[in-house]
């Protein structure tokens, strides 16, 4: 709900309010963002400012309008604000653009592509006009009331008679007082995505992000700014994300007046977008939320927003068996059909043929772009295996890496100019491959046609859309930022076309694991491969870090072999299963080589998962410990009615001398009795919601979840256990 009264705009969501005003000099000034306040009180938030005692700049001889001390909604460079600004423009006449508020409009449809049909409840655009050039900048706010999310973006319209260079364009700026807040970002690398990192905010600027052309494993676009003492359950917190899959920037700084300035948007390092006269530029959407009950509260807002307003595919996600770790490139009709037989027996619902089925691909040195079956491996074509799989009532999935091209491929021999490459300099490759120039309309057409043909010819139900190298050789310097942005927009165009044409085909996002785990990809792929690292110890960290910004319903987690192919760490099968079940469970095991006993364990896991999977989507998910600091990760997921749920605990080290674990549950109905029990009902208690939340669930000492009694204790590191929570009566 948006009101604009007495020069104050108030945006209310279910539990939050966001207020700004327009100053007498035509700037939008931030007044408040936080827990909901009544309408009509905005005036008390306007600070009375006095003579500045410092050498700061002020507006129009008005010494009380100290520019460096203002909390602006959006700052333009070269207009007296010495902090990093949100937008830098330049044209042939110079670089000073005097932007002033002109008007606002409530309820207009937003011009962004990705927000279309995403169900925001209200919108407001503020129009700023340039006093010394025909340039308009619109500041947009979209309201997602139920999830307490507001999204912001800007549109630049160049009506002037010359080209305009956009050197920097943040999607959002949020200024607020510094009260000791800390910044939490989610960083890592391949196989170590989204580890939680806390930063003190000194009087300096922290800028992080990615410049690789992808949202990256190194720095996810999601971040939190929370009170100094904030934790999973306590403290005022703000969380941010970007609906974008390309190079992005997170910028958080504290100035000499103790203001915080928080911004996010397209990475500005090397960015320069040339906006021709008569053209416009729309920035990606920045998504922001506030919660007063710690990180869990902002995570839950983001989860709801993503499930309701980002993910478009609403069908069922099958339990899949993926062939990658089972057979790698050594794939064939025979192997896949044997896997399919066993997969059906064990209760899987889909079979995804990963890399190696096409061209002459026996390793990663060739064939990307040649999307036709390898007849040595599939002599009767892929139709035969697709039919074989579907006749078993399993969905048929296939791996593609559409954005890439191998030098050793028919496609490259025919269209080498489609690869992004600069002649005359030393070539840089990643995984022996180059990126296709998606900004070329011929390439886009080729990809849409060839993927459509694959879908139709093989009756494909599921595509794993991989992306395994980062950008390097693009016509260097400033143009590169524009190119990287255009590349992502072209990718979205391809995905938009394909998902509109084939709305029932599920796309799994993947980028060497979770290198493109972002809101842009989630618009088209309802699930993303969380990481190539499937070892439970690593996975517990990765999944926990990911859960700060993303719901478990979009994370694909596979049961894979022990010892792990990535870390060589051995883990009990039940632990692998428990961790994989916190999200979209699947497997990469070579089930044809599993013993009967192992197959029983995994079939049982699938059976159990089928009982809890309706909780995975739409659940209220909470982290009940900080596993990055403590010995245990503890997660609780409850269905919408708070009747059914589960707790999963991952215990890193087995300590010989340790206290019983006491877990305070959350989100239960205080007066209802709940039964909480483990898989074998070795442990079972019944207690009222109030007791479980206030006193906590006290587990037996040294309990690892599998022992029949305390005499059978073994010293095992890396164990997990899952407890079922069931409401039974009043
Ligand atoms: C990288 C992905 O992350 C893996 O899951 C697998 O699909 C390989 N690519 C195949 O080359």
mmCIF file of N, CA, C and O in Angstrom, residues 97-178:
data_model
loop_
_atom_site.group_PDB
_atom_site.id
_atom_site.type_symbol
_atom_site.label_atom_id
_atom_site.label_comp_id
_atom_site.label_asym_id
_atom_site.label_seq_id
_atom_site.Cartn_x
_atom_site.Cartn_y
_atom_site.Cartn_z
ATOM 1 N N UNK A 97 25.054 16.728 -14.097
ATOM 2 C CA UNK A 97 23.627 16.653 -14.449
ATOM 3 C C UNK A 97 22.830 17.028 -13.204
ATOM 4 O O UNK A 97 22.923 16.370 -12.172
ATOM 5 N N UNK A 98 22.068 18.090 -13.319
ATOM 6 C CA UNK A 98 21.348 18.618 -12.169
ATOM 7 C C UNK A 98 19.942 18.009 -12.154
ATOM 8 O O UNK A 98 19.039 18.491 -12.840
ATOM 9 N N UNK A 99 19.785 16.940 -11.401
ATOM 10 C CA UNK A 99 18.525 16.195 -11.411
ATOM 11 C C UNK A 99 17.595 16.740 -10.329
ATOM 12 O O UNK A 99 18.001 16.939 -9.189
ATOM 13 N N UNK A 100 16.333 16.944 -10.709
ATOM 14 C CA UNK A 100 15.379 17.478 -9.743
ATOM 15 C C UNK A 100 14.040 16.740 -9.877
ATOM 16 O O UNK A 100 13.620 16.383 -10.976
ATOM 17 N N UNK A 101 13.414 16.542 -8.726
ATOM 18 C CA UNK A 101 12.137 15.811 -8.708
ATOM 19 C C UNK A 101 11.087 16.562 -9.521
ATOM 20 O O UNK A 101 10.926 17.772 -9.393
ATOM 21 N N UNK A 102 10.346 15.828 -10.337
ATOM 22 C CA UNK A 102 9.323 16.455 -11.167
ATOM 23 C C UNK A 102 7.915 16.007 -10.743
ATOM 24 O O UNK A 102 7.053 16.830 -10.471
ATOM 25 N N UNK A 103 7.688 14.715 -10.682
ATOM 26 C CA UNK A 103 6.348 14.235 -10.341
ATOM 27 C C UNK A 103 6.420 12.759 -9.930
ATOM 28 O O UNK A 103 7.472 12.134 -10.037
ATOM 29 N N UNK A 104 5.296 12.239 -9.497
ATOM 30 C CA UNK A 104 5.257 10.806 -9.182
ATOM 31 C C UNK A 104 3.985 10.203 -9.751
ATOM 32 O O UNK A 104 3.019 10.909 -10.054
ATOM 33 N N UNK A 105 3.976 8.907 -9.880
ATOM 34 C CA UNK A 105 2.801 8.218 -10.377
ATOM 35 C C UNK A 105 2.667 6.884 -9.630
ATOM 36 O O UNK A 105 3.629 6.121 -9.550
ATOM 37 N N UNK A 106 1.486 6.649 -9.090
ATOM 38 C CA UNK A 106 1.266 5.397 -8.357
ATOM 39 C C UNK A 106 0.502 4.420 -9.258
ATOM 40 O O UNK A 106 -0.407 4.815 -9.976
ATOM 41 N N UNK A 107 0.889 3.157 -9.224
ATOM 42 C CA UNK A 107 0.091 2.102 -9.865
ATOM 43 C C UNK A 107 0.406 1.815 -11.319
ATOM 44 O O UNK A 107 -0.251 0.982 -11.937
ATOM 45 N N UNK A 108 1.422 2.470 -11.873
ATOM 46 C CA UNK A 108 1.751 2.218 -13.284
ATOM 47 C C UNK A 108 2.469 0.866 -13.427
ATOM 48 O O UNK A 108 3.160 0.423 -12.511
ATOM 49 N N UNK A 109 2.314 0.233 -14.586
ATOM 50 C CA UNK A 109 3.007 -1.041 -14.824
ATOM 51 C C UNK A 109 4.498 -0.819 -15.009
ATOM 52 O O UNK A 109 4.894 0.046 -15.769
ATOM 53 N N UNK A 110 5.319 -1.616 -14.355
ATOM 54 C CA UNK A 110 6.770 -1.402 -14.453
ATOM 55 C C UNK A 110 7.339 -1.804 -15.813
ATOM 56 O O UNK A 110 6.819 -2.738 -16.436
ATOM 57 N N UNK A 111 8.394 -1.133 -16.257
ATOM 58 C CA UNK A 111 8.972 -1.461 -17.563
ATOM 59 C C UNK A 111 9.975 -2.612 -17.532
ATOM 60 O O UNK A 111 10.519 -2.969 -18.563
ATOM 61 N N UNK A 112 10.238 -3.206 -16.369
ATOM 62 C CA UNK A 112 11.247 -4.273 -16.345
ATOM 63 C C UNK A 112 10.684 -5.541 -16.974
ATOM 64 O O UNK A 112 9.493 -5.816 -16.881
ATOM 65 N N UNK A 113 11.579 -6.297 -17.573
ATOM 66 C CA UNK A 113 11.151 -7.549 -18.210
ATOM 67 C C UNK A 113 10.900 -8.617 -17.155
ATOM 68 O O UNK A 113 9.956 -9.368 -17.201
ATOM 69 N N UNK A 114 11.807 -8.689 -16.197
ATOM 70 C CA UNK A 114 11.736 -9.806 -15.255
ATOM 71 C C UNK A 114 10.622 -9.681 -14.234
ATOM 72 O O UNK A 114 10.233 -10.664 -13.622
ATOM 73 N N UNK A 115 10.095 -8.475 -14.032
ATOM 74 C CA UNK A 115 9.035 -8.337 -13.032
ATOM 75 C C UNK A 115 7.667 -8.627 -13.627
ATOM 76 O O UNK A 115 6.713 -8.834 -12.910
ATOM 77 N N UNK A 116 7.602 -8.629 -14.954
ATOM 78 C CA UNK A 116 6.318 -8.843 -15.613
ATOM 79 C C UNK A 116 5.614 -10.076 -15.038
ATOM 80 O O UNK A 116 6.216 -11.123 -14.889
ATOM 81 N N UNK A 117 4.361 -9.907 -14.692
ATOM 82 C CA UNK A 117 3.528 -10.975 -14.146
ATOM 83 C C UNK A 117 4.056 -11.550 -12.838
ATOM 84 O O UNK A 117 3.807 -12.683 -12.501
ATOM 85 N N UNK A 118 4.802 -10.774 -12.109
ATOM 86 C CA UNK A 118 5.306 -11.296 -10.844
ATOM 87 C C UNK A 118 4.453 -10.916 -9.654
ATOM 88 O O UNK A 118 4.814 -11.189 -8.524
ATOM 89 N N UNK A 119 3.348 -10.242 -9.934
ATOM 90 C CA UNK A 119 2.356 -10.055 -8.880
ATOM 91 C C UNK A 119 2.697 -9.082 -7.783
ATOM 92 O O UNK A 119 2.375 -9.344 -6.622
ATOM 93 N N UNK A 120 3.340 -7.961 -8.103
ATOM 94 C CA UNK A 120 3.511 -6.955 -7.056
ATOM 95 C C UNK A 120 2.144 -6.337 -6.761
ATOM 96 O O UNK A 120 1.261 -6.315 -7.622
ATOM 97 N N UNK A 121 1.969 -5.835 -5.537
ATOM 98 C CA UNK A 121 0.645 -5.324 -5.187
ATOM 99 C C UNK A 121 0.502 -3.841 -5.498
ATOM 100 O O UNK A 121 -0.618 -3.339 -5.634
ATOM 101 N N UNK A 122 1.583 -3.116 -5.610
ATOM 102 C CA UNK A 122 1.490 -1.684 -5.896
ATOM 103 C C UNK A 122 2.836 -1.198 -6.435
ATOM 104 O O UNK A 122 3.853 -1.878 -6.274
ATOM 105 N N UNK A 123 2.811 -0.026 -7.053
ATOM 106 C CA UNK A 123 4.077 0.529 -7.535
ATOM 107 C C UNK A 123 4.038 2.047 -7.464
ATOM 108 O O UNK A 123 2.957 2.647 -7.475
ATOM 109 N N UNK A 124 5.211 2.632 -7.351
ATOM 110 C CA UNK A 124 5.285 4.092 -7.489
ATOM 111 C C UNK A 124 6.538 4.417 -8.280
ATOM 112 O O UNK A 124 7.582 3.771 -8.104
ATOM 113 N N UNK A 125 6.407 5.378 -9.189
ATOM 114 C CA UNK A 125 7.629 5.855 -9.858
ATOM 115 C C UNK A 125 7.780 7.337 -9.550
ATOM 116 O O UNK A 125 6.796 8.087 -9.541
ATOM 117 N N UNK A 126 9.015 7.715 -9.261
ATOM 118 C CA UNK A 126 9.333 9.130 -9.070
ATOM 119 C C UNK A 126 10.068 9.569 -10.325
ATOM 120 O O UNK A 126 11.004 8.898 -10.757
ATOM 121 N N UNK A 127 9.648 10.686 -10.883
ATOM 122 C CA UNK A 127 10.296 11.148 -12.113
ATOM 123 C C UNK A 127 11.231 12.304 -11.769
ATOM 124 O O UNK A 127 10.814 13.295 -11.160
ATOM 125 N N UNK A 128 12.497 12.138 -12.129
ATOM 126 C CA UNK A 128 13.485 13.210 -11.943
ATOM 127 C C UNK A 128 13.891 13.736 -13.311
ATOM 128 O O UNK A 128 14.222 12.951 -14.197
ATOM 129 N N UNK A 129 13.854 15.058 -13.421
ATOM 130 C CA UNK A 129 14.242 15.660 -14.708
ATOM 131 C C UNK A 129 15.568 16.371 -14.530
ATOM 132 O O UNK A 129 15.833 16.967 -13.482
ATOM 133 N N UNK A 130 16.340 16.354 -15.581
ATOM 134 C CA UNK A 130 17.621 17.037 -15.535
ATOM 135 C C UNK A 130 17.401 18.494 -15.951
ATOM 136 O O UNK A 130 16.778 18.756 -16.991
ATOM 137 N N UNK A 131 17.916 19.416 -15.131
ATOM 138 C CA UNK A 131 17.682 20.829 -15.446
ATOM 139 C C UNK A 131 18.555 21.321 -16.599
ATOM 140 O O UNK A 131 18.252 22.322 -17.227
ATOM 141 N N UNK A 132 19.660 20.615 -16.851
ATOM 142 C CA UNK A 132 20.552 21.117 -17.894
ATOM 143 C C UNK A 132 20.717 20.158 -19.071
ATOM 144 O O UNK A 132 21.668 20.255 -19.827
ATOM 145 N N UNK A 133 19.807 19.208 -19.191
ATOM 146 C CA UNK A 133 19.835 18.326 -20.367
ATOM 147 C C UNK A 133 18.503 17.580 -20.424
ATOM 148 O O UNK A 133 17.825 17.450 -19.405
ATOM 149 N N UNK A 134 18.147 17.079 -21.608
ATOM 150 C CA UNK A 134 16.862 16.383 -21.706
ATOM 151 C C UNK A 134 17.004 14.922 -21.302
ATOM 152 O O UNK A 134 16.886 14.010 -22.124
ATOM 153 N N UNK A 135 17.263 14.746 -20.038
ATOM 154 C CA UNK A 135 17.428 13.380 -19.519
ATOM 155 C C UNK A 135 16.451 13.187 -18.370
ATOM 156 O O UNK A 135 16.265 14.085 -17.539
ATOM 157 N N UNK A 136 15.816 12.037 -18.364
ATOM 158 C CA UNK A 136 14.885 11.729 -17.278
ATOM 159 C C UNK A 136 15.379 10.478 -16.575
ATOM 160 O O UNK A 136 15.823 9.522 -17.226
ATOM 161 N N UNK A 137 15.334 10.496 -15.262
ATOM 162 C CA UNK A 137 15.606 9.250 -14.522
ATOM 163 C C UNK A 137 14.382 8.959 -13.659
ATOM 164 O O UNK A 137 13.939 9.808 -12.885
ATOM 165 N N UNK A 138 13.840 7.768 -13.845
ATOM 166 C CA UNK A 138 12.696 7.359 -13.018
ATOM 167 C C UNK A 138 13.191 6.414 -11.922
ATOM 168 O O UNK A 138 13.970 5.504 -12.198
ATOM 169 N N UNK A 139 12.731 6.653 -10.718
ATOM 170 C CA UNK A 139 13.044 5.747 -9.610
ATOM 171 C C UNK A 139 11.789 4.951 -9.323
ATOM 172 O O UNK A 139 10.760 5.515 -8.955
ATOM 173 N N UNK A 140 11.884 3.649 -9.465
ATOM 174 C CA UNK A 140 10.704 2.787 -9.279
ATOM 175 C C UNK A 140 10.769 2.026 -7.967
ATOM 176 O O UNK A 140 11.851 1.568 -7.550
ATOM 177 N N UNK A 141 9.599 1.870 -7.353
ATOM 178 C CA UNK A 141 9.450 1.043 -6.149
ATOM 179 C C UNK A 141 8.272 0.111 -6.405
ATOM 180 O O UNK A 141 7.181 0.584 -6.732
ATOM 181 N N UNK A 142 8.485 -1.185 -6.295
ATOM 182 C CA UNK A 142 7.378 -2.140 -6.414
ATOM 183 C C UNK A 142 7.165 -2.776 -5.038
ATOM 184 O O UNK A 142 8.133 -3.070 -4.333
ATOM 185 N N UNK A 143 5.914 -2.975 -4.698
ATOM 186 C CA UNK A 143 5.609 -3.487 -3.359
ATOM 187 C C UNK A 143 5.122 -4.932 -3.440
ATOM 188 O O UNK A 143 4.213 -5.238 -4.215
ATOM 189 N N UNK A 144 5.737 -5.798 -2.664
ATOM 190 C CA UNK A 144 5.291 -7.191 -2.530
ATOM 191 C C UNK A 144 4.842 -7.322 -1.078
ATOM 192 O O UNK A 144 5.630 -7.676 -0.196
ATOM 193 N N UNK A 145 3.582 -6.960 -0.880
ATOM 194 C CA UNK A 145 3.080 -6.709 0.466
ATOM 195 C C UNK A 145 3.215 -7.911 1.408
ATOM 196 O O UNK A 145 3.713 -7.781 2.523
ATOM 197 N N UNK A 146 2.765 -9.072 0.928
ATOM 198 C CA UNK A 146 2.704 -10.241 1.818
ATOM 199 C C UNK A 146 4.069 -10.712 2.291
ATOM 200 O O UNK A 146 4.196 -11.288 3.365
ATOM 201 N N UNK A 147 5.080 -10.522 1.452
ATOM 202 C CA UNK A 147 6.393 -11.021 1.865
ATOM 203 C C UNK A 147 7.266 -9.905 2.449
ATOM 204 O O UNK A 147 8.453 -10.118 2.681
ATOM 205 N N UNK A 148 6.688 -8.722 2.673
ATOM 206 C CA UNK A 148 7.445 -7.592 3.227
ATOM 207 C C UNK A 148 8.660 -7.244 2.368
ATOM 208 O O UNK A 148 9.739 -6.928 2.886
ATOM 209 N N UNK A 149 8.465 -7.333 1.082
ATOM 210 C CA UNK A 149 9.566 -7.026 0.165
ATOM 211 C C UNK A 149 9.211 -5.800 -0.674
ATOM 212 O O UNK A 149 8.066 -5.620 -1.080
ATOM 213 N N UNK A 150 10.212 -4.955 -0.879
ATOM 214 C CA UNK A 150 10.058 -3.835 -1.812
ATOM 215 C C UNK A 150 11.166 -4.007 -2.839
ATOM 216 O O UNK A 150 12.296 -4.357 -2.478
ATOM 217 N N UNK A 151 10.857 -3.796 -4.102
ATOM 218 C CA UNK A 151 11.960 -3.854 -5.054
ATOM 219 C C UNK A 151 12.133 -2.480 -5.676
ATOM 220 O O UNK A 151 11.182 -1.707 -5.776
ATOM 221 N N UNK A 152 13.373 -2.195 -6.029
ATOM 222 C CA UNK A 152 13.670 -0.865 -6.594
ATOM 223 C C UNK A 152 14.535 -1.005 -7.839
ATOM 224 O O UNK A 152 15.360 -1.902 -7.939
ATOM 225 N N UNK A 153 14.310 -0.109 -8.771
ATOM 226 C CA UNK A 153 15.178 -0.049 -9.943
ATOM 227 C C UNK A 153 15.041 1.340 -10.557
ATOM 228 O O UNK A 153 14.179 2.123 -10.136
ATOM 229 N N UNK A 154 15.891 1.639 -11.512
ATOM 230 C CA UNK A 154 15.802 2.954 -12.164
ATOM 231 C C UNK A 154 15.704 2.772 -13.672
ATOM 232 O O UNK A 154 16.166 1.767 -14.225
ATOM 233 N N UNK A 155 15.068 3.773 -14.303
ATOM 234 C CA UNK A 155 15.041 3.801 -15.771
ATOM 235 C C UNK A 155 15.618 5.149 -16.204
ATOM 236 O O UNK A 155 15.171 6.193 -15.727
ATOM 237 N N UNK A 156 16.589 5.111 -17.111
ATOM 238 C CA UNK A 156 17.188 6.343 -17.631
ATOM 239 C C UNK A 156 16.667 6.541 -19.048
ATOM 240 O O UNK A 156 16.766 5.632 -19.880
ATOM 241 N N UNK A 157 16.112 7.706 -19.306
ATOM 242 C CA UNK A 157 15.586 7.979 -20.655
ATOM 243 C C UNK A 157 16.387 9.137 -21.242
ATOM 244 O O UNK A 157 16.437 10.231 -20.658
ATOM 245 N N UNK A 158 17.005 8.875 -22.364
ATOM 246 C CA UNK A 158 17.845 9.913 -22.976
ATOM 247 C C UNK A 158 17.068 10.616 -24.091
ATOM 248 O O UNK A 158 17.029 10.155 -25.228
ATOM 249 N N UNK A 159 16.468 11.754 -23.739
ATOM 250 C CA UNK A 159 15.765 12.547 -24.762
ATOM 251 C C UNK A 159 16.644 13.665 -25.302
ATOM 252 O O UNK A 159 16.180 14.544 -26.022
ATOM 253 N N UNK A 160 17.903 13.670 -24.911
ATOM 254 C CA UNK A 160 18.786 14.761 -25.350
ATOM 255 C C UNK A 160 19.237 14.497 -26.781
ATOM 256 O O UNK A 160 18.962 13.440 -27.355
ATOM 257 N N UNK A 161 19.975 15.447 -27.332
ATOM 258 C CA UNK A 161 20.367 15.259 -28.727
ATOM 259 C C UNK A 161 21.760 14.668 -28.877
ATOM 260 O O UNK A 161 22.388 14.795 -29.909
ATOM 261 N N UNK A 162 22.255 14.051 -27.804
ATOM 262 C CA UNK A 162 23.543 13.364 -27.961
ATOM 263 C C UNK A 162 23.568 12.079 -27.138
ATOM 264 O O UNK A 162 22.713 11.862 -26.280
ATOM 265 N N UNK A 163 24.569 11.268 -27.441
ATOM 266 C CA UNK A 163 24.700 9.990 -26.738
ATOM 267 C C UNK A 163 25.044 10.238 -25.270
ATOM 268 O O UNK A 163 25.747 11.182 -24.946
ATOM 269 N N UNK A 164 24.551 9.354 -24.426
ATOM 270 C CA UNK A 164 24.806 9.496 -22.987
ATOM 271 C C UNK A 164 25.574 8.265 -22.517
ATOM 272 O O UNK A 164 25.199 7.142 -22.832
ATOM 273 N N UNK A 165 26.665 8.500 -21.774
ATOM 274 C CA UNK A 165 27.406 7.368 -21.203
ATOM 275 C C UNK A 165 26.949 7.150 -19.770
ATOM 276 O O UNK A 165 27.047 8.074 -18.947
ATOM 277 N N UNK A 166 26.463 5.963 -19.476
ATOM 278 C CA UNK A 166 26.138 5.642 -18.077
ATOM 279 C C UNK A 166 27.338 4.884 -17.527
ATOM 280 O O UNK A 166 27.588 3.741 -17.897
ATOM 281 N N UNK A 167 28.099 5.529 -16.648
ATOM 282 C CA UNK A 167 29.307 4.902 -16.112
ATOM 283 C C UNK A 167 29.022 4.047 -14.890
ATOM 284 O O UNK A 167 29.759 3.130 -14.558
ATOM 285 N N UNK A 168 27.965 4.436 -14.202
ATOM 286 C CA UNK A 168 27.622 3.663 -13.006
ATOM 287 C C UNK A 168 26.125 3.751 -12.838
ATOM 288 O O UNK A 168 25.548 4.837 -12.969
ATOM 289 N N UNK A 169 25.482 2.629 -12.557
ATOM 290 C CA UNK A 169 24.044 2.673 -12.307
ATOM 291 C C UNK A 169 23.696 1.627 -11.253
ATOM 292 O O UNK A 169 23.627 0.439 -11.537
ATOM 293 N N UNK A 170 23.568 2.107 -10.032
ATOM 294 C CA UNK A 170 23.118 1.217 -8.966
ATOM 295 C C UNK A 170 21.594 1.109 -9.062
ATOM 296 O O UNK A 170 20.910 2.058 -9.457
ATOM 297 N N UNK A 171 21.072 -0.043 -8.694
ATOM 298 C CA UNK A 171 19.614 -0.213 -8.754
ATOM 299 C C UNK A 171 18.956 0.401 -7.534
ATOM 300 O O UNK A 171 17.788 0.783 -7.568
ATOM 301 N N UNK A 172 19.714 0.494 -6.461
ATOM 302 C CA UNK A 172 19.121 0.926 -5.197
ATOM 303 C C UNK A 172 20.166 1.581 -4.320
ATOM 304 O O UNK A 172 21.324 1.168 -4.302
ATOM 305 N N UNK A 173 19.749 2.627 -3.618
ATOM 306 C CA UNK A 173 20.583 3.229 -2.577
ATOM 307 C C UNK A 173 19.720 3.337 -1.327
ATOM 308 O O UNK A 173 18.579 3.798 -1.403
ATOM 309 N N UNK A 174 20.259 2.905 -0.213
ATOM 310 C CA UNK A 174 19.520 3.051 1.046
ATOM 311 C C UNK A 174 20.463 3.678 2.063
ATOM 312 O O UNK A 174 21.455 3.077 2.456
ATOM 313 N N UNK A 175 20.160 4.936 2.463
ATOM 314 C CA UNK A 175 20.961 5.630 3.473
ATOM 315 C C UNK A 175 20.251 5.494 4.815
ATOM 316 O O UNK A 175 19.018 5.610 4.885
ATOM 317 N N UNK A 176 21.010 5.276 5.851
ATOM 318 C CA UNK A 176 20.410 5.190 7.201
ATOM 319 C C UNK A 176 21.497 5.496 8.223
ATOM 320 O O UNK A 176 22.675 5.586 7.888
ATOM 321 N N UNK A 177 21.070 5.674 9.493
ATOM 322 C CA UNK A 177 22.071 5.940 10.539
ATOM 323 C C UNK A 177 22.886 4.683 10.817
ATOM 324 O O UNK A 177 22.347 3.584 10.786
ATOM 325 N N UNK A 178 24.155 4.916 11.140
ATOM 326 C CA UNK A 178 24.996 3.794 11.568
ATOM 327 C C UNK A 178 24.840 3.619 13.076
ATOM 328 O O UNK A 178 25.008 4.574 13.832
#
